[in-house]
Amino acid sequence: MEGKEEDVRLGANKFTERQPIGTAAQSQDKDYKEPPPAPLFEPGELSSWSFYRAGIAEFMATFLFLYITILTVMGVVKSSTKCSTVGIQGIAWSFGGMIFALVYCTAGISGGHINPAVTFGLFLARKLSLTRALFYMVMQCLGAICGAGVVKGFQKGLYENNGGGANVVAPGYTKGDGLGAEIVGTFILVYTVFSATDAKRSARDSHVPILAPLPIGFAVFLVHLATIPITGTGINPARSLGAAIIYNKRHAWDDHVMDILGWAIHWSCSCCLVPPGSHQGNPIQEQVMSFLKRCCGFCHISYF
């Protein structure tokens, strides 16, 4: 018991995130030094209570995220007149507002990812280890499934008759339109996360304070305003997967959009690429990008 208490006192300082978030990223010293990249495997994490506490935080955050947002969607969809509900703007505010609140609450524990696309993007940028990235993504998906399940438990008939908050391509749009909207929307979110949590920027512009959850929440809000009429807005694989599993209807799976591709575009931007020989270079970067290009060529997609 004494060892566990000691581990809790150390907390995240024992196995820290390589990408500080919010005010933690700010430094009084403008001579910024790039931290070393995270190792692919960090076995010591598996024996640390702070590692599992971070996973629990991701689970709870995603659970609450799905619970609030799907309930909001159900409240709008079930009404015969949208004027009597919060409407699309209210849905967008619920998603953006919950992300703002949950990132603020969990940033000091897990980094406040609440999205497998964000977690995977940070992993590719070598900001966290593979063990932590996989654990986070599993906990996020489980939290999303549980959150959607609780909403369905309130009133099963109402839930199933009103779409269950699942992401589907709206009439008048093709699946290609939905895929493009999700890729761009996820790119905007991941791009904002990387910009808002950039420690170099905080060190250089320390006179301009940055509260990272605020721009991240606003990015989610704006993307939802733009793409709710197209796909219902996913931009979060855990959110899309959890709702699809609990709703469990054919068209929800047929229209399931791989929004995780958004991080790939962000990662492939010229501003994000680093020379393979540098200390920040990712040894798997070129191989993965080559694979993605081959896949897109096979599918006749020109996103890359």
Coordinates of C-alpha atoms in Angstrom, one line a residue:
M1 CA 0.0 0.0 0.0
E2 CA 2.9 2.3 0.8
G3 CA 4.3 1.7 -2.7
K4 CA 1.0 2.6 -4.3
E5 CA 0.8 5.9 -2.4
E6 CA 4.3 6.7 -3.4
D7 CA 3.4 6.0 -7.0
V8 CA 0.2 8.2 -6.8
R9 CA 2.3 11.1 -5.4
L10 CA 4.6 10.8 -8.4
G11 CA 1.6 10.5 -10.7
A12 CA 2.1 11.6 -14.2
N13 CA 5.6 12.9 -13.4
K14 CA 6.9 9.3 -13.4
F15 CA 5.9 8.6 -17.0
T16 CA 5.1 12.0 -18.4
E17 CA 3.4 13.0 -21.7
R18 CA 5.9 14.3 -24.2
Q19 CA 3.4 16.9 -25.2
P20 CA 2.4 19.3 -22.3
I21 CA -1.1 20.7 -22.6
G22 CA -2.6 24.0 -21.6
T23 CA -0.8 26.2 -19.1
A24 CA 1.6 23.3 -18.3
A25 CA 3.2 23.9 -21.8
Q26 CA 4.1 27.5 -20.9
S27 CA 7.6 28.3 -19.8
Q28 CA 9.3 31.3 -18.5
D29 CA 12.4 30.2 -20.3
K30 CA 12.3 31.1 -24.0
D31 CA 15.2 28.9 -24.8
Y32 CA 13.1 25.8 -25.6
K33 CA 14.8 22.4 -25.8
E34 CA 13.0 19.6 -27.6
P35 CA 12.3 16.7 -25.3
P36 CA 13.5 13.3 -26.5
P37 CA 11.0 11.2 -28.5
A38 CA 8.9 8.7 -26.6
P39 CA 10.2 5.1 -26.8
L40 CA 8.1 2.7 -28.8
F41 CA 7.6 0.5 -25.7
E42 CA 7.9 1.7 -22.1
P43 CA 7.5 -1.5 -20.0
G44 CA 7.8 0.4 -16.7
E45 CA 4.5 2.0 -17.4
L46 CA 2.6 -1.3 -17.0
S47 CA 3.6 -1.4 -13.3
S48 CA 2.7 2.2 -12.5
W49 CA -0.7 3.1 -11.0
S50 CA -0.5 6.5 -12.8
F51 CA -0.6 4.6 -16.1
Y52 CA -3.9 2.9 -15.3
R53 CA -5.3 6.0 -13.7
A54 CA -4.8 7.8 -17.0
G55 CA -6.7 5.1 -18.8
I56 CA -9.5 5.3 -16.3
A57 CA -9.6 9.1 -16.9
E58 CA -9.9 8.5 -20.7
F59 CA -12.7 5.9 -20.1
M60 CA -14.7 8.3 -17.9
A61 CA -14.2 11.3 -20.2
T62 CA -15.4 9.4 -23.3
F63 CA -18.3 7.9 -21.3
L64 CA -19.5 11.3 -20.2
F65 CA -18.9 12.8 -23.7
L66 CA -21.1 10.2 -25.4
Y67 CA -23.7 10.4 -22.6
I68 CA -24.3 14.1 -22.9
T69 CA -23.9 14.5 -26.6
I70 CA -26.1 11.6 -27.7
L71 CA -28.8 12.7 -25.2
T72 CA -28.7 16.1 -26.8
V73 CA -29.0 14.6 -30.3
M74 CA -32.0 12.5 -29.2
G75 CA -33.7 15.5 -27.7
V76 CA -33.4 17.3 -31.1
V77 CA -34.3 14.4 -33.4
K78 CA -37.4 13.2 -31.5
S79 CA -39.0 16.7 -31.6
S80 CA -41.4 17.3 -34.5
T81 CA -40.4 21.0 -34.7
K82 CA -36.8 21.9 -34.4
C83 CA -37.7 25.4 -33.2
S84 CA -38.7 23.9 -29.9
T85 CA -35.2 22.3 -29.4
V86 CA -31.6 23.5 -29.2
G87 CA -31.3 22.6 -32.9
I88 CA -28.0 22.0 -34.8
Q89 CA -26.3 24.8 -33.0
G90 CA -27.2 23.3 -29.7
I91 CA -25.8 19.9 -30.7
A92 CA -22.6 21.5 -31.9
W93 CA -22.3 23.4 -28.6
S94 CA -22.8 20.2 -26.6
F95 CA -20.0 18.5 -28.5
G96 CA -17.6 21.4 -28.3
G97 CA -18.5 22.3 -24.7
M98 CA -18.1 18.8 -23.5
I99 CA -14.7 18.6 -25.1
F100 CA -13.7 21.9 -23.6
A101 CA -14.8 20.7 -20.1
L102 CA -13.4 17.2 -20.3
V103 CA -10.0 18.2 -21.8
Y104 CA -9.7 20.8 -19.0
C105 CA -10.5 18.1 -16.4
T106 CA -8.3 15.3 -17.6
A107 CA -5.4 17.2 -19.2
G108 CA -3.3 16.8 -16.0
I109 CA -4.0 13.1 -15.7
S110 CA -4.0 11.6 -19.2
G111 CA -3.3 14.5 -21.5
G112 CA -7.1 14.9 -22.3
H113 CA -7.2 13.0 -25.6
I114 CA -10.8 11.7 -25.5
N115 CA -10.3 10.7 -29.2
P116 CA -8.4 7.8 -30.7
A117 CA -7.5 10.0 -33.7
V118 CA -5.8 12.5 -31.4
T119 CA -4.0 9.7 -29.5
F120 CA -2.8 8.0 -32.7
G121 CA -1.6 11.3 -34.1
L122 CA 0.4 12.0 -30.9
F123 CA 1.8 8.5 -31.1
L124 CA 3.0 9.0 -34.7
A125 CA 4.5 12.3 -33.6
R126 CA 6.3 10.3 -30.9
K127 CA 4.7 12.1 -28.0
L128 CA 3.7 8.9 -26.2
S129 CA 4.6 5.2 -26.3
L130 CA 2.8 2.5 -28.2
T131 CA 1.7 0.8 -24.9
R132 CA 0.0 4.0 -23.7
A133 CA -1.5 4.8 -27.1
L134 CA -3.1 1.3 -27.4
F135 CA -4.4 1.4 -23.8
Y136 CA -5.9 4.9 -24.3
M137 CA -7.7 3.9 -27.5
V138 CA -9.1 0.7 -26.0
M139 CA -10.4 2.7 -22.9
Q140 CA -11.8 5.4 -25.1
C141 CA -13.8 2.9 -27.2
L142 CA -15.1 1.1 -24.1
G143 CA -16.1 4.4 -22.6
A144 CA -18.0 5.4 -25.8
I145 CA -19.8 2.1 -25.9
C146 CA -20.9 2.4 -22.3
G147 CA -22.0 6.0 -22.7
A148 CA -24.2 5.2 -25.7
G149 CA -25.5 2.1 -23.9
V150 CA -26.6 4.1 -20.9
V151 CA -28.6 6.5 -23.2
K152 CA -30.2 3.5 -24.9
G153 CA -31.2 2.1 -21.5
F154 CA -33.3 5.2 -20.7
Q155 CA -35.8 4.4 -23.5
K156 CA -34.9 1.7 -26.0
G157 CA -37.8 2.4 -28.4
L158 CA -37.1 6.2 -28.6
Y159 CA -33.4 5.5 -29.0
E160 CA -33.8 3.0 -31.9
N161 CA -36.6 5.0 -33.7
N162 CA -34.4 8.2 -33.8
G163 CA -31.2 6.9 -35.1
G164 CA -29.3 6.3 -31.8
G165 CA -27.0 9.2 -32.5
A166 CA -25.1 7.0 -35.1
N167 CA -23.2 8.7 -37.9
V168 CA -24.8 8.1 -41.3
V169 CA -24.4 9.9 -44.6
A170 CA -27.4 12.2 -45.1
P171 CA -29.6 11.9 -48.3
G172 CA -28.2 13.8 -51.1
Y173 CA -24.6 13.1 -50.3
T174 CA -22.4 10.2 -51.4
K175 CA -20.2 8.1 -49.2
G176 CA -17.2 9.9 -50.9
D177 CA -18.7 13.2 -49.7
G178 CA -19.0 11.8 -46.2
L179 CA -15.5 10.5 -46.2
G180 CA -14.0 13.8 -47.4
A181 CA -16.0 15.7 -44.8
E182 CA -14.8 13.4 -42.0
I183 CA -11.2 13.6 -43.2
V184 CA -11.1 17.4 -43.3
G185 CA -13.0 17.7 -40.0
T186 CA -10.6 15.3 -38.2
F187 CA -7.6 17.1 -39.8
I188 CA -8.9 20.4 -38.4
L189 CA -9.3 18.9 -34.9
V190 CA -5.9 17.2 -34.8
Y191 CA -4.2 20.3 -36.3
T192 CA -5.7 22.5 -33.6
V193 CA -4.6 20.0 -30.9
F194 CA -1.0 20.1 -32.1
S195 CA -1.0 23.9 -32.4
A196 CA -2.6 24.5 -29.0
T197 CA -0.3 22.1 -27.2
D198 CA 2.9 23.1 -29.0
A199 CA 5.4 23.7 -26.2
K200 CA 7.8 25.5 -28.6
R201 CA 5.1 28.1 -29.4
S202 CA 4.4 28.6 -25.7
A203 CA 8.0 29.1 -24.9
R204 CA 8.4 31.6 -27.8
D205 CA 5.2 33.5 -27.1
S206 CA 5.0 33.2 -23.4
H207 CA 3.4 36.7 -23.2
V208 CA 0.3 35.2 -24.9
P209 CA -1.3 32.7 -22.5
I210 CA -3.0 29.7 -24.1
L211 CA -5.7 27.6 -22.5
A212 CA -5.5 24.6 -24.8
P213 CA -9.0 23.2 -24.1
L214 CA -10.6 26.4 -25.4
P215 CA -9.4 26.3 -29.0
I216 CA -9.8 22.6 -29.1
G217 CA -13.5 22.9 -28.0
F218 CA -14.1 25.6 -30.5
A219 CA -12.6 23.5 -33.3
V220 CA -15.0 20.7 -32.4
F221 CA -17.9 23.2 -32.3
L222 CA -17.1 24.7 -35.7
V223 CA -16.6 21.3 -37.4
H224 CA -19.9 20.1 -36.1
L225 CA -21.7 23.2 -37.5
A226 CA -20.3 22.4 -40.9
T227 CA -20.6 18.7 -41.1
I228 CA -23.7 17.7 -39.0
P229 CA -25.9 18.1 -42.2
I230 CA -23.5 15.7 -44.1
T231 CA -22.6 12.8 -41.7
G232 CA -23.8 13.9 -38.3
T233 CA -20.1 14.6 -37.6
G234 CA -17.9 11.9 -36.3
I235 CA -14.2 13.2 -36.3
N236 CA -13.8 10.8 -33.3
P237 CA -13.6 7.1 -34.1
A238 CA -14.6 6.1 -30.5
R239 CA -17.8 8.3 -30.8
S240 CA -18.7 6.8 -34.2
L241 CA -17.9 3.2 -33.1
G242 CA -19.7 3.4 -29.8
A243 CA -22.9 4.8 -31.3
A244 CA -22.8 2.3 -34.2
I245 CA -22.3 -0.7 -31.9
I246 CA -25.2 0.2 -29.6
Y247 CA -27.5 1.3 -32.3
N248 CA -26.5 -1.8 -34.4
K249 CA -28.4 -1.2 -37.6
R250 CA -27.2 -2.1 -41.1
H251 CA -27.1 1.4 -42.5
A252 CA -25.2 2.7 -39.5
W253 CA -22.4 0.2 -40.3
D254 CA -22.6 0.7 -44.1
D255 CA -22.2 4.5 -43.6
H256 CA -19.5 4.2 -40.9
V257 CA -16.8 6.7 -41.9
M258 CA -13.2 6.1 -41.1
D259 CA -12.6 9.6 -39.7
I260 CA -9.2 8.4 -38.3
L261 CA -7.8 9.1 -41.7
G262 CA -7.8 12.8 -40.8
W263 CA -4.7 12.4 -38.7
A264 CA -2.9 10.9 -41.7
I265 CA -3.4 14.1 -43.7
H266 CA -2.2 16.3 -40.8
W267 CA 0.8 14.0 -40.3
S268 CA 1.6 14.2 -44.0
C269 CA 1.5 18.0 -44.2
S270 CA 4.9 19.6 -45.0
C271 CA 4.8 21.6 -41.8
C272 CA 4.6 18.3 -39.8
L273 CA 7.2 16.3 -41.6
V274 CA 10.7 16.0 -40.1
P275 CA 13.8 14.7 -41.8
P276 CA 14.2 11.0 -41.2
G277 CA 17.7 11.4 -39.9
S278 CA 16.8 14.0 -37.3
H279 CA 16.3 13.2 -33.6
Q280 CA 12.6 13.8 -34.1
G281 CA 12.4 11.6 -37.2
N282 CA 9.9 8.7 -37.1
P283 CA 11.4 5.4 -38.4
I284 CA 8.0 4.2 -39.5
Q285 CA 6.8 7.5 -41.1
E286 CA 8.0 6.8 -44.7
Q287 CA 6.7 3.2 -44.7
V288 CA 3.3 4.1 -43.4
M289 CA 2.9 7.0 -45.9
S290 CA 4.0 4.8 -48.7
F291 CA 1.3 2.2 -47.7
L292 CA -1.4 5.0 -47.5
K293 CA -0.5 6.2 -51.0
R294 CA -0.7 2.7 -52.4
C295 CA -4.1 2.2 -50.8
C296 CA -5.4 5.5 -52.1
G297 CA -4.1 4.7 -55.6
F298 CA -5.8 1.3 -55.5
C299 CA -9.1 3.0 -54.5
H300 CA -8.6 5.8 -57.0
I301 CA -8.7 8.4 -54.2
S302 CA -6.7 11.6 -54.7
Y303 CA -6.6 12.9 -51.2
F304 CA -2.8 12.4 -51.1

